PDB file of C-alpha atoms in Angstrom:
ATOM      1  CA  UNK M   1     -89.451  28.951 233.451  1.00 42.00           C
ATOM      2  CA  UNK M   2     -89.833  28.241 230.054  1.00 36.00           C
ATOM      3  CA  UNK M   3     -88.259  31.397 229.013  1.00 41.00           C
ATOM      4  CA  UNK M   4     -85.078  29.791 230.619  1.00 46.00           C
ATOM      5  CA  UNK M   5     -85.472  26.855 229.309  1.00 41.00           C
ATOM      6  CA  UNK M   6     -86.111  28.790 225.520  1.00 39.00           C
ATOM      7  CA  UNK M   7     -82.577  30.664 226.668  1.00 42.00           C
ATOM      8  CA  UNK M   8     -80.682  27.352 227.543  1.00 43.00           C
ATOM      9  CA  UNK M   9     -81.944  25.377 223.879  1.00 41.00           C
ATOM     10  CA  UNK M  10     -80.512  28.638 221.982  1.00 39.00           C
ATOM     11  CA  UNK M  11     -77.199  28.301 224.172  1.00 41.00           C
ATOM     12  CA  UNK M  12     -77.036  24.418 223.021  1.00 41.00           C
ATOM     13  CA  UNK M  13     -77.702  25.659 219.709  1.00 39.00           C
ATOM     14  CA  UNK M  14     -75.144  28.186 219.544  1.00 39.00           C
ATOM     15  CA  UNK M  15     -72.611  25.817 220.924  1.00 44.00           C
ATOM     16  CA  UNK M  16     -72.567  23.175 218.628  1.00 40.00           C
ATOM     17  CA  UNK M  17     -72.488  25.601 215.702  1.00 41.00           C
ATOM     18  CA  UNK M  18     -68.898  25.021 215.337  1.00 44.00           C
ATOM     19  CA  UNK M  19     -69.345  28.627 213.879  1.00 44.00           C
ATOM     20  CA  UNK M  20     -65.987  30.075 215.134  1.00 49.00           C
ATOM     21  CA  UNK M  21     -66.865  33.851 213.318  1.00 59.00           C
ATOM     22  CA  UNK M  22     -70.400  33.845 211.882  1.00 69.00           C
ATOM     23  CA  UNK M  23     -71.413  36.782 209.621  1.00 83.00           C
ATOM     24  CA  UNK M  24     -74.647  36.055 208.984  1.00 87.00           C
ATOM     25  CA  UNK M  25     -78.081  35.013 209.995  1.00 91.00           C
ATOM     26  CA  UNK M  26     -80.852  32.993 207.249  1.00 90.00           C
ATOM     27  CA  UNK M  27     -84.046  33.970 208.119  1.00 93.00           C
ATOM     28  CA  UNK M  28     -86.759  31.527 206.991  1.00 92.00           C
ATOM     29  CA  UNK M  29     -90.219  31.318 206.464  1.00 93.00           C
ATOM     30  CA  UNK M  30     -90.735  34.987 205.325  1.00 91.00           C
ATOM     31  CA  UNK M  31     -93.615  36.064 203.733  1.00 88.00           C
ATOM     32  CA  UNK M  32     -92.972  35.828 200.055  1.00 83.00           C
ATOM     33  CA  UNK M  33     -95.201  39.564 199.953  1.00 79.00           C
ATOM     34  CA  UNK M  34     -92.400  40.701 202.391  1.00 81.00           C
ATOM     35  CA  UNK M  35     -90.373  43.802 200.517  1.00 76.00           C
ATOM     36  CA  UNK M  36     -87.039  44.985 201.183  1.00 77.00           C
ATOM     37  CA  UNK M  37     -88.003  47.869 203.517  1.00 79.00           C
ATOM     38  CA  UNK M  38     -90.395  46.240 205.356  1.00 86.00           C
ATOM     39  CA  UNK M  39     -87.541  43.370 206.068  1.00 88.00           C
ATOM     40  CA  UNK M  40     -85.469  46.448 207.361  1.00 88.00           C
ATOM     41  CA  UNK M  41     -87.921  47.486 209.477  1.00 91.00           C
ATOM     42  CA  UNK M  42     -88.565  44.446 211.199  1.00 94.00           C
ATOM     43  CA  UNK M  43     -84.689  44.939 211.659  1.00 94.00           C
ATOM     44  CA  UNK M  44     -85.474  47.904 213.862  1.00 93.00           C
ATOM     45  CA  UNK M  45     -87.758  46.603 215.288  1.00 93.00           C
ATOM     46  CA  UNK M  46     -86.154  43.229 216.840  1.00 94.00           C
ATOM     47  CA  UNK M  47     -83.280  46.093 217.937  1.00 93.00           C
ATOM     48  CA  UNK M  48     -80.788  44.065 215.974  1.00 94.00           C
ATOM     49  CA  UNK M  49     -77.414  45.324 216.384  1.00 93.00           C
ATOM     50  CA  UNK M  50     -74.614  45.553 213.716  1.00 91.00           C
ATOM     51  CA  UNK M  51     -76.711  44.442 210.701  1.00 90.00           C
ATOM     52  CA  UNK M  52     -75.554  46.241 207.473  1.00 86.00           C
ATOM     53  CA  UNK M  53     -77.578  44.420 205.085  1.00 82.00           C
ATOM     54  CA  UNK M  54     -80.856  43.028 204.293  1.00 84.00           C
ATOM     55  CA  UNK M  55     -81.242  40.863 201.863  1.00 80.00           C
ATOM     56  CA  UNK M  56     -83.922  39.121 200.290  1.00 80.00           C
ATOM     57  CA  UNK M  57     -83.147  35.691 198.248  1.00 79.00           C
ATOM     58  CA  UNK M  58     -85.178  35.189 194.982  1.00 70.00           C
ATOM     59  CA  UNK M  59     -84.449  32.399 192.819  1.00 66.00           C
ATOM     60  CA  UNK M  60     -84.206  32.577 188.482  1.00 57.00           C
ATOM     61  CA  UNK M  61     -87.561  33.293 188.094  1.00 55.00           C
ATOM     62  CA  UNK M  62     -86.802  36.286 190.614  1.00 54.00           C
ATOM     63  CA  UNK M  63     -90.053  34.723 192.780  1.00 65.00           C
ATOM     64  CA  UNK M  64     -89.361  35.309 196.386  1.00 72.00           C
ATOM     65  CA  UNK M  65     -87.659  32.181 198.136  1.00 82.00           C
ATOM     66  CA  UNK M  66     -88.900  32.834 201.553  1.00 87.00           C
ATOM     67  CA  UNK M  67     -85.687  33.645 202.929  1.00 88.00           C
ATOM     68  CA  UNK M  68     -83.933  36.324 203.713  1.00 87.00           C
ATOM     69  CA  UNK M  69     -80.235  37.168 204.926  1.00 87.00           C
ATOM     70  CA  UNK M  70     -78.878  39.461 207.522  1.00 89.00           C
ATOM     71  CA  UNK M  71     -74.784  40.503 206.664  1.00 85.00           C
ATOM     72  CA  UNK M  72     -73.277  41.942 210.288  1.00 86.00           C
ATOM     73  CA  UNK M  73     -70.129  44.298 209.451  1.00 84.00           C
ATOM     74  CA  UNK M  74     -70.031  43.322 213.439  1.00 84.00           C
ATOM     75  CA  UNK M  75     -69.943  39.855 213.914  1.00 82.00           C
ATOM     76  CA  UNK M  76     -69.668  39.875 217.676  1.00 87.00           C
ATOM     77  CA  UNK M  77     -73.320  41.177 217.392  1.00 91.00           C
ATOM     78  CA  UNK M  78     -74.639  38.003 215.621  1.00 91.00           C
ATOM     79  CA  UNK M  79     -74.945  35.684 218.556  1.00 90.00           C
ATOM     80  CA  UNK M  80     -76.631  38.227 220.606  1.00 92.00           C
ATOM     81  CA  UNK M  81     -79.205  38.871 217.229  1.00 94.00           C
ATOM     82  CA  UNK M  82     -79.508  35.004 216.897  1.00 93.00           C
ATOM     83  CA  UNK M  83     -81.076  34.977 220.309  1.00 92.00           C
ATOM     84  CA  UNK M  84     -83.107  38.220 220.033  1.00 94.00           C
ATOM     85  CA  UNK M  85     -84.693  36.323 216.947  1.00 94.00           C
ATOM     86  CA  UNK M  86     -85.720  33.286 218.871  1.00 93.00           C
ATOM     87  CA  UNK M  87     -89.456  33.019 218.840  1.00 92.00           C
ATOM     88  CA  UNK M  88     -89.696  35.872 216.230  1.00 94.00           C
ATOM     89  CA  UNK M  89     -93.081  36.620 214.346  1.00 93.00           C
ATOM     90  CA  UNK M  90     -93.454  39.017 211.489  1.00 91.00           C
ATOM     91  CA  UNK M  91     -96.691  39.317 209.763  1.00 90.00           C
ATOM     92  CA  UNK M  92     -98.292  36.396 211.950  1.00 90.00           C
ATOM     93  CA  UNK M  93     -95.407  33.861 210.417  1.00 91.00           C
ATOM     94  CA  UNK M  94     -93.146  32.256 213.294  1.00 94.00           C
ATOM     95  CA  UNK M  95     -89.737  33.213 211.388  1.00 94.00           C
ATOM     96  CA  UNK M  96     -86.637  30.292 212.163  1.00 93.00           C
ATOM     97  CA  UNK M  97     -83.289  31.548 211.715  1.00 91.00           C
ATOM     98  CA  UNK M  98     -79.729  30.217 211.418  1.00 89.00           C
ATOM     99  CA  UNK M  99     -76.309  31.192 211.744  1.00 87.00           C
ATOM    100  CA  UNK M 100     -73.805  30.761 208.769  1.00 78.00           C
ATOM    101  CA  UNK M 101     -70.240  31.992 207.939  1.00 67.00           C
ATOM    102  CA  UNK M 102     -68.275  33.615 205.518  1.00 49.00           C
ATOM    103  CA  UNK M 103     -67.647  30.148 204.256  1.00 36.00           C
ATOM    104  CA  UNK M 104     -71.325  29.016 204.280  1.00 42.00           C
ATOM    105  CA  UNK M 105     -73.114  28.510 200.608  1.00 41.00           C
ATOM    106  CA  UNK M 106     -75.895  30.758 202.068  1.00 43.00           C
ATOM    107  CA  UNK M 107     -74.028  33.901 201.535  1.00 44.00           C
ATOM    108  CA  UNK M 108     -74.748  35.385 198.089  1.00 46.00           C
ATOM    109  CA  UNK M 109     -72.398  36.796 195.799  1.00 47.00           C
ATOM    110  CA  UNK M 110     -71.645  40.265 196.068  1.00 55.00           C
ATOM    111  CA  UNK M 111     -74.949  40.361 198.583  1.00 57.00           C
ATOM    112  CA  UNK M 112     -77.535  40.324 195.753  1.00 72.00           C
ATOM    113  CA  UNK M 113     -75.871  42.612 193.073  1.00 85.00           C
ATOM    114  CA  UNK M 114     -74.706  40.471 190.450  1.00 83.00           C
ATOM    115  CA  UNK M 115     -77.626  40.100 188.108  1.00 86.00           C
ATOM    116  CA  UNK M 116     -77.982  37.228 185.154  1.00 83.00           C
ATOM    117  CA  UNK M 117     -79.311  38.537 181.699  1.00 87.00           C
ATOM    118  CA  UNK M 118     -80.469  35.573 180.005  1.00 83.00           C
ATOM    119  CA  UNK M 119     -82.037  35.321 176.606  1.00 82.00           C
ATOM    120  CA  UNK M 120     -79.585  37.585 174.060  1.00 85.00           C
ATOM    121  CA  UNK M 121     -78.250  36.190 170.449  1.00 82.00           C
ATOM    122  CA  UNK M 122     -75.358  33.916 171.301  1.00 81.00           C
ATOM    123  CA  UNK M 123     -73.353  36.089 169.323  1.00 82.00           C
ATOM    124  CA  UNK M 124     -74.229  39.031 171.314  1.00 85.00           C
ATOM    125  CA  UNK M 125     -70.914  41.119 172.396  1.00 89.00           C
ATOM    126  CA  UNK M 126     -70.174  42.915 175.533  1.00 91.00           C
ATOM    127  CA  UNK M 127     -70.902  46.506 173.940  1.00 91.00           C
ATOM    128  CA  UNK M 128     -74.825  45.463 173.656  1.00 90.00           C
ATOM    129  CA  UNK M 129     -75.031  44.836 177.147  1.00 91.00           C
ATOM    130  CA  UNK M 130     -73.024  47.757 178.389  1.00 93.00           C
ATOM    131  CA  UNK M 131     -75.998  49.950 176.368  1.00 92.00           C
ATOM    132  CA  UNK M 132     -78.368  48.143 178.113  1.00 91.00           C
ATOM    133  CA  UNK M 133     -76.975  49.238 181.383  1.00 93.00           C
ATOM    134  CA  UNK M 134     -76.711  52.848 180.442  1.00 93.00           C
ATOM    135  CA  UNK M 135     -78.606  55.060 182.918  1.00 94.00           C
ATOM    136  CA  UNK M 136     -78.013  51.938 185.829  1.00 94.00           C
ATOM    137  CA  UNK M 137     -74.846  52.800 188.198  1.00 93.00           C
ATOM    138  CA  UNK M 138     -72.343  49.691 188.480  1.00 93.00           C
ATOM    139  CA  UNK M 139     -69.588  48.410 190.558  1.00 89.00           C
ATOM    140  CA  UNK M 140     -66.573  49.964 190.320  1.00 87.00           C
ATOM    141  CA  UNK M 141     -63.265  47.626 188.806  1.00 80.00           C
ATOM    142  CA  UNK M 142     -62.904  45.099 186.326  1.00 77.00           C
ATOM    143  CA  UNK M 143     -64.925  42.580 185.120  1.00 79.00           C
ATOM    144  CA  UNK M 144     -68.436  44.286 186.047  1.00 89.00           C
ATOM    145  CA  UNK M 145     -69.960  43.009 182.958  1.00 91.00           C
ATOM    146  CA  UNK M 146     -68.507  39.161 181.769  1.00 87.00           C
ATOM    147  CA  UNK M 147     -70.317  36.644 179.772  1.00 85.00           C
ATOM    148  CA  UNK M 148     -71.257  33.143 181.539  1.00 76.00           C
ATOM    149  CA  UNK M 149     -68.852  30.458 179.823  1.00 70.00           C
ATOM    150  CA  UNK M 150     -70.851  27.380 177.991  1.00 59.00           C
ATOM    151  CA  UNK M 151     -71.111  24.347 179.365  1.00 50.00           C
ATOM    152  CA  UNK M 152     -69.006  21.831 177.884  1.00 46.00           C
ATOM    153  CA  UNK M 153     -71.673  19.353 177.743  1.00 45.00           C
ATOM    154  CA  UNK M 154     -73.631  21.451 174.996  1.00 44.00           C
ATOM    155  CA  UNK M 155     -71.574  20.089 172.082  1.00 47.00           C
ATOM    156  CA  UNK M 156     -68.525  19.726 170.387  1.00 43.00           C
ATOM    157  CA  UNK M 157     -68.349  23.434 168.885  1.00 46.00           C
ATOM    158  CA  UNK M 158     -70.022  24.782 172.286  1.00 47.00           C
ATOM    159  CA  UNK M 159     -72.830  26.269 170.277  1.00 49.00           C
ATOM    160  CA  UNK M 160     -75.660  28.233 171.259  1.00 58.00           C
ATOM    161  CA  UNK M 161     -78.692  30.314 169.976  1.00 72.00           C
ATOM    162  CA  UNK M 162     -78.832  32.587 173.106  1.00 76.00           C
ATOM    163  CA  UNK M 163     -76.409  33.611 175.776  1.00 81.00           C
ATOM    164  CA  UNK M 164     -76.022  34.516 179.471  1.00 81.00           C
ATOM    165  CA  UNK M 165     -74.321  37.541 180.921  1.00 86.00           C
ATOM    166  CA  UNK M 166     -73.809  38.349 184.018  1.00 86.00           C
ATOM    167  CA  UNK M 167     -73.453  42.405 185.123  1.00 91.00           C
ATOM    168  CA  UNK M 168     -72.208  43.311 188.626  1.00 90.00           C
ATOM    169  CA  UNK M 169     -74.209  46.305 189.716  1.00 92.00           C
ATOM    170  CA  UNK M 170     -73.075  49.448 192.710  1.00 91.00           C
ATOM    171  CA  UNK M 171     -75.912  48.553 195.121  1.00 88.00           C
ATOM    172  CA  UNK M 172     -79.033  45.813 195.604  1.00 84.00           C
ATOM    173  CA  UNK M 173     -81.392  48.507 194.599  1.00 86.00           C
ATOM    174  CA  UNK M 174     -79.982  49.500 191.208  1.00 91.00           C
ATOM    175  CA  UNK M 175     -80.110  45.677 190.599  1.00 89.00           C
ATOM    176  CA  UNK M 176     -83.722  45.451 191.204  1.00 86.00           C
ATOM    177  CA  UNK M 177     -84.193  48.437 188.999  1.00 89.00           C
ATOM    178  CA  UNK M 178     -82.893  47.200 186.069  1.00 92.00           C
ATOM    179  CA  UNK M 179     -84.075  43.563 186.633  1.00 87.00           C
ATOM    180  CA  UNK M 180     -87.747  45.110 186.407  1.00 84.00           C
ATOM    181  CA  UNK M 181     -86.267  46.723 183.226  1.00 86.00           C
ATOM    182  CA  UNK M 182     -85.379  43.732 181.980  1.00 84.00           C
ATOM    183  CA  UNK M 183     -88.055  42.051 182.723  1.00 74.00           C
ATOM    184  CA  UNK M 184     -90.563  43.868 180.219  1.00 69.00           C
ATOM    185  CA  UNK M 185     -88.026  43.457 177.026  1.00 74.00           C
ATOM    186  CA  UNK M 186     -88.532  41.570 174.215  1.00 68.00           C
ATOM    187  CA  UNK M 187     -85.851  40.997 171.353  1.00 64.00           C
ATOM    188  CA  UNK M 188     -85.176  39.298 167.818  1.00 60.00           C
ATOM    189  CA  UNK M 189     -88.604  37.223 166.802  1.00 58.00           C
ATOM    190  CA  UNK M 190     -90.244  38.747 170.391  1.00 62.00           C
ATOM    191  CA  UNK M 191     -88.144  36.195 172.777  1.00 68.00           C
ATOM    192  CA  UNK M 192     -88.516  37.410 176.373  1.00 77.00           C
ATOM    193  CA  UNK M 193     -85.316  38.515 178.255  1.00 82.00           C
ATOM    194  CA  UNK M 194     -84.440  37.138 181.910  1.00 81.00           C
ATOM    195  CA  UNK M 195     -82.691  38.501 184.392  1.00 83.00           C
ATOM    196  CA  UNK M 196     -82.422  37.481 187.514  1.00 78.00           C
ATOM    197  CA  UNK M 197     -80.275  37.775 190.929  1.00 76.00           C
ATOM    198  CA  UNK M 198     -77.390  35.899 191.312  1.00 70.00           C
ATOM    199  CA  UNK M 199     -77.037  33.883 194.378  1.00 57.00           C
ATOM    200  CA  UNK M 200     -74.200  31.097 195.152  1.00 45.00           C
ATOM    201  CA  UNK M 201     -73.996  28.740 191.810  1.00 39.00           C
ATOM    202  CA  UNK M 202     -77.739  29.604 190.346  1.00 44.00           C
ATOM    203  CA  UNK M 203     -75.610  30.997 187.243  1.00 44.00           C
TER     204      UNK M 203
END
């Protein structure tokens, strides 16, 4: 009985979703230890179906949010995960989930492989970064490595000591990679750099 009643609250849910097409599920409440193949395996586990990628959302400081998100390249197959989900432990954590769409400002761009380098000279040019991505595969077509545009609120002549770049990268993985790179460099008078994944408008 109350696994009927469980099955007729998820139908309610997934009614007033309004969610014509959803693409994607949000899983919450992950553990923040959780890495990306474990998340992948709890995948397999839960029999998912049509689930291309796993991703895992960190914020700037690249510290685990908690949250993860599941991209179907079958979205008839999320409504059926969304239930399978329902009552979902991993690692002794109840794990909620949601349902979002293409549209929804829980979808990350380029699904985690746009990666902010924070912390070089403002004068820095494009050719510096490009050597700092040398041995690092990236996306293919224009515009994988662009500098983040000043906010007009700094001042009058838009004037900085340090800029932000952001480099668009082939996979999730090669992101990481050169993140943890990153991560460890030091430059001018020993000034950390930052990098960190992109995700919606934390540019």
């Amino acid at each position: 009985m109350a696994t009927q009643a469980a099955r007729r609250g998820v139908d309610t849910v997934l009614r007033s979703t309004g969610l014509n097409s959803p693409q994607y599920i949000l899983l919450k409440n992950i553990p923040h230890y959780l890495t990306p193949f474990e998340l992948n395996r709890f995948v397999l586990q839960k029999k998912l179906q049509g689930v291309s990628e796993c991703t895992i959302i960190y914020d700037k400081q690249q510290e685990p949010t908690g949250t993860a998100l599941l991209t179907h390249s079958i979205p008839n197959y999320v409504r059926d995960n969304f239930r399978n989900l329902q009552g979902a432990y991993l690692y002794g954590r109840y794990i909620d989930s949601e349902m979002a769409s293409v549209s929804s400002s829980t979808r990350p761009d380029d699904t985690g492989t746009l990666v902010v380098v924070a912390g070089l000279n403002g004068k820095a040019m494009m050719d510096t970064v490009a050597r700092m991505c040398e041995g690092y595969t990236l996306a293919h077509g224009d515009d994988v490595i662009r500098k983040v545009p000043l906010p007009t609120s700094v001042n009058v002549f838009n004037f900085t000591l340090y800029s932000r770049w952001v480099v668009r990268f082939a996979n999730e993985s090669e992101a990481h990679r050169f993140i943890m790179e990153v991560q460890s460099t030091k430059v001018g008078s020993g000034v950390p750099l930052r990098a960190y994944i992109a995700f919606g408008t934390n540019l």
